[in-house]
PDB file of C-alpha atoms in Angstrom:
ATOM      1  CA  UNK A  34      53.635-111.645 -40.125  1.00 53.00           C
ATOM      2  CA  UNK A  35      50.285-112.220 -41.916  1.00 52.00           C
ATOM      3  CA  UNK A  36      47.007-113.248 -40.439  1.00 53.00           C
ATOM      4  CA  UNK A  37      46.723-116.071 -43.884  1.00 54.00           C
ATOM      5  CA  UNK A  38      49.948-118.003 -43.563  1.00 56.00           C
ATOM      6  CA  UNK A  39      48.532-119.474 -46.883  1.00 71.00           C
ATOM      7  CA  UNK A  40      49.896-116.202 -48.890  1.00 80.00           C
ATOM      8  CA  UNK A  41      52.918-115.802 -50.243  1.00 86.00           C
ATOM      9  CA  UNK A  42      55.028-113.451 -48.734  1.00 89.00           C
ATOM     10  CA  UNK A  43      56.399-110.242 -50.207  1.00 93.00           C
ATOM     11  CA  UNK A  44      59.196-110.089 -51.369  1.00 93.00           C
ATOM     12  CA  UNK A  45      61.257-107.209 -51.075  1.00 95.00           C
ATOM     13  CA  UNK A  46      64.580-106.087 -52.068  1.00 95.00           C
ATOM     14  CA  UNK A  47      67.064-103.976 -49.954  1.00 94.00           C
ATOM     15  CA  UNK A  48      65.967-100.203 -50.863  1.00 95.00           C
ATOM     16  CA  UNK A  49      62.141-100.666 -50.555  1.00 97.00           C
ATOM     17  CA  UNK A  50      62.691-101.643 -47.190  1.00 97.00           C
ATOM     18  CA  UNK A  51      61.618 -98.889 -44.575  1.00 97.00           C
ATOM     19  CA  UNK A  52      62.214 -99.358 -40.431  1.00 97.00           C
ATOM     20  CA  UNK A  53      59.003 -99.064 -38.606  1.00 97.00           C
ATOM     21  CA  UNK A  54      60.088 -95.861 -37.102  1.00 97.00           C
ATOM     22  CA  UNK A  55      60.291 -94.034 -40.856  1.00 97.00           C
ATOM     23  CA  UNK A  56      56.749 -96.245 -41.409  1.00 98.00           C
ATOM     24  CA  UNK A  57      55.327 -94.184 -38.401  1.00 98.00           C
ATOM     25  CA  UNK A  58      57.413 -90.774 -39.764  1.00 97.00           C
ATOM     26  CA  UNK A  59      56.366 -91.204 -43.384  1.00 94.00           C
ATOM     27  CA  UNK A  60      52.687 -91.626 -42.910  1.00 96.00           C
ATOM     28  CA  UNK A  61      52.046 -90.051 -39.208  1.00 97.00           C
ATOM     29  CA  UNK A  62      50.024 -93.148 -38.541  1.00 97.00           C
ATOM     30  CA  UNK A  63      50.523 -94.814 -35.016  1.00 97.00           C
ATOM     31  CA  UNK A  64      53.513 -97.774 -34.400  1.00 97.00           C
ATOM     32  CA  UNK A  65      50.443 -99.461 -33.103  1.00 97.00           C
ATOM     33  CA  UNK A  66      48.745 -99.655 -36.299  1.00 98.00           C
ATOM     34  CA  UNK A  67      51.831 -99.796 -38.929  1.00 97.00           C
ATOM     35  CA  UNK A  68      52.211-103.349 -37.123  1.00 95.00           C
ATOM     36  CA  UNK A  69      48.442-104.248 -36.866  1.00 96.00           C
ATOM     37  CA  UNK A  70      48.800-103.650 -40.917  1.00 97.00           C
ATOM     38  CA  UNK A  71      52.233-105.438 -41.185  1.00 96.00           C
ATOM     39  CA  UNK A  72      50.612-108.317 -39.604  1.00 94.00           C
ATOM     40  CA  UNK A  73      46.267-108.205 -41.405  1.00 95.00           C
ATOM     41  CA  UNK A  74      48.446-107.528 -44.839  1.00 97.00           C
ATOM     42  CA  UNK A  75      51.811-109.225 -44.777  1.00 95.00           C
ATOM     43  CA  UNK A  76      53.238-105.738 -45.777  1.00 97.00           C
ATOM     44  CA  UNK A  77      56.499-106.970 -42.955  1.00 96.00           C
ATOM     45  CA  UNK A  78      58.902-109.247 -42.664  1.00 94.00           C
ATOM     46  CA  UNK A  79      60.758-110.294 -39.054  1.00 92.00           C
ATOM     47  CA  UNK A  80      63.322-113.056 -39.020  1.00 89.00           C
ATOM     48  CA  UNK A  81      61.926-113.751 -35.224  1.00 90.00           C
ATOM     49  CA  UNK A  82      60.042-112.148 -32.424  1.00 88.00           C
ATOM     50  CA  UNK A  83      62.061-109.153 -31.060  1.00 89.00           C
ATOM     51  CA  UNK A  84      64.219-108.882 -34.336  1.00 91.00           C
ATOM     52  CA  UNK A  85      63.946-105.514 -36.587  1.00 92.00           C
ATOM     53  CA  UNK A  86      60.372-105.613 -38.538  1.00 96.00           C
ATOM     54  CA  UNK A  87      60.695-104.963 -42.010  1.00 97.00           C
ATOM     55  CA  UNK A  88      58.377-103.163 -44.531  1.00 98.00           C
ATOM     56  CA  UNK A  89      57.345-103.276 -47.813  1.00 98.00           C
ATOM     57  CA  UNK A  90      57.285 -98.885 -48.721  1.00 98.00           C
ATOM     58  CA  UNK A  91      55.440-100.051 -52.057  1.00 98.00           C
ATOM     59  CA  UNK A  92      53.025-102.591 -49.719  1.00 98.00           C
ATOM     60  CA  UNK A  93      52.251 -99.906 -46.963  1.00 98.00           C
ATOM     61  CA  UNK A  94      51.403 -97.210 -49.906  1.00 98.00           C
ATOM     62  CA  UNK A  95      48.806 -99.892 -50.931  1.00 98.00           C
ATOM     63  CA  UNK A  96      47.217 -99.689 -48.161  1.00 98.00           C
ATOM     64  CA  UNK A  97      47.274 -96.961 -47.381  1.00 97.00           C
ATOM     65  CA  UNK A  98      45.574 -96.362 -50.454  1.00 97.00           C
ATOM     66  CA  UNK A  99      43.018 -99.050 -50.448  1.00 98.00           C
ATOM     67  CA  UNK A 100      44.751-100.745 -53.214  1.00 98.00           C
ATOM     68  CA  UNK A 101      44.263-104.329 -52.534  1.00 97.00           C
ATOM     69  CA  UNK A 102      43.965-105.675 -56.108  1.00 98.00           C
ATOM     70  CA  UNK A 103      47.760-103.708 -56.513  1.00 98.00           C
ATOM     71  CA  UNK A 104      48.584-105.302 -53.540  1.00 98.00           C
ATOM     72  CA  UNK A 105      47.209-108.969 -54.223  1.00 97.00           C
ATOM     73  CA  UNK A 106      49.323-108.076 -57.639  1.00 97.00           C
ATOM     74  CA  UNK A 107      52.404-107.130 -56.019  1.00 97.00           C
ATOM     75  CA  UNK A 108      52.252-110.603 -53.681  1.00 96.00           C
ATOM     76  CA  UNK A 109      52.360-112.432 -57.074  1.00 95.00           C
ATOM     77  CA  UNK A 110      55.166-110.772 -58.275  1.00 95.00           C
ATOM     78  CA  UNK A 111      53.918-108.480 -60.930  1.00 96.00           C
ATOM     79  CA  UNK A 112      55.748-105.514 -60.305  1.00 96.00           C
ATOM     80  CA  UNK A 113      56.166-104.276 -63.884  1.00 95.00           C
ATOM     81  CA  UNK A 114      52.293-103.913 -63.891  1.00 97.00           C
ATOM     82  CA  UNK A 115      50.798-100.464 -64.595  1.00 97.00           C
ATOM     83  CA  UNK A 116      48.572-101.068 -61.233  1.00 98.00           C
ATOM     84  CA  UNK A 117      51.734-101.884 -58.744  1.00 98.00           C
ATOM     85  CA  UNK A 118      54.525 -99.753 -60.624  1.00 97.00           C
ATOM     86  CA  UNK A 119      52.535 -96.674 -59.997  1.00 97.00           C
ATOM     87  CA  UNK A 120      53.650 -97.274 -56.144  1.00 98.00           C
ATOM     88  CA  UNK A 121      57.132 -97.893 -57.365  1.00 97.00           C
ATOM     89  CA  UNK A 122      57.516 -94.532 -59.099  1.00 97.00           C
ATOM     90  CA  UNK A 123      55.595 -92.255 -56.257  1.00 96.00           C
ATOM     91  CA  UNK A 124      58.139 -93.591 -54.238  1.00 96.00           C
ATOM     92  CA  UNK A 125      61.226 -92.941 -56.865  1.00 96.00           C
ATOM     93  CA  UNK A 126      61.929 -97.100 -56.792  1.00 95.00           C
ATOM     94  CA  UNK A 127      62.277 -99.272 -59.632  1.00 93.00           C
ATOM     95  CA  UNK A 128      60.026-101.509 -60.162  1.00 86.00           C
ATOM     96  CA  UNK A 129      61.601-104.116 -62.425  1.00 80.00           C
TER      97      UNK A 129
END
């Protein structure tokens, strides 16, 4: 769900995985712009149209945030960085 099908995707393991309903609980935004962001950033993952979307809690604190460079970081797969694992412990997730 990215807008640059060039990018890697995220990827993301089991408990950093929120629902789009707790996406639209945990930061009060609108569902109608937690999936405009799942799709600009590649912050979600959806096996096909109509199945559950997936999201990246570290990802969607990113931007939240701004964070792009920790984001771009995070894509790579550099998750014991200082800049990404910040987002890991806010959230209480390991990072490793």
């Amino acid at each position: 769900m990215s807008d640059h099908p060039e990018q890697w995707p995220i990827l993301m393991r089991r408990d950093e995985v929120i629902n789009l309903k707790l996406a639209v609980y945990c930061t009060g935004l609108d569902e109608k712009t937690i999936r405009g962001w799942c799709k600009q950033f590649g912050i979600g993952r959806q096996a096909k149209p109509g199945s559950p979307l997936g999201i990246s809690a570290p990802a969607l604190e990113m931007v939240i945030h701004g964070d792009m460079v920790a984001l771009k970081l995070l894509r790579e797969g550099k998750r014991t960085d200082p800049r990404v694992s910040r987002y890991f412990d806010f959230l209480g997730l390991p990072s490793y």
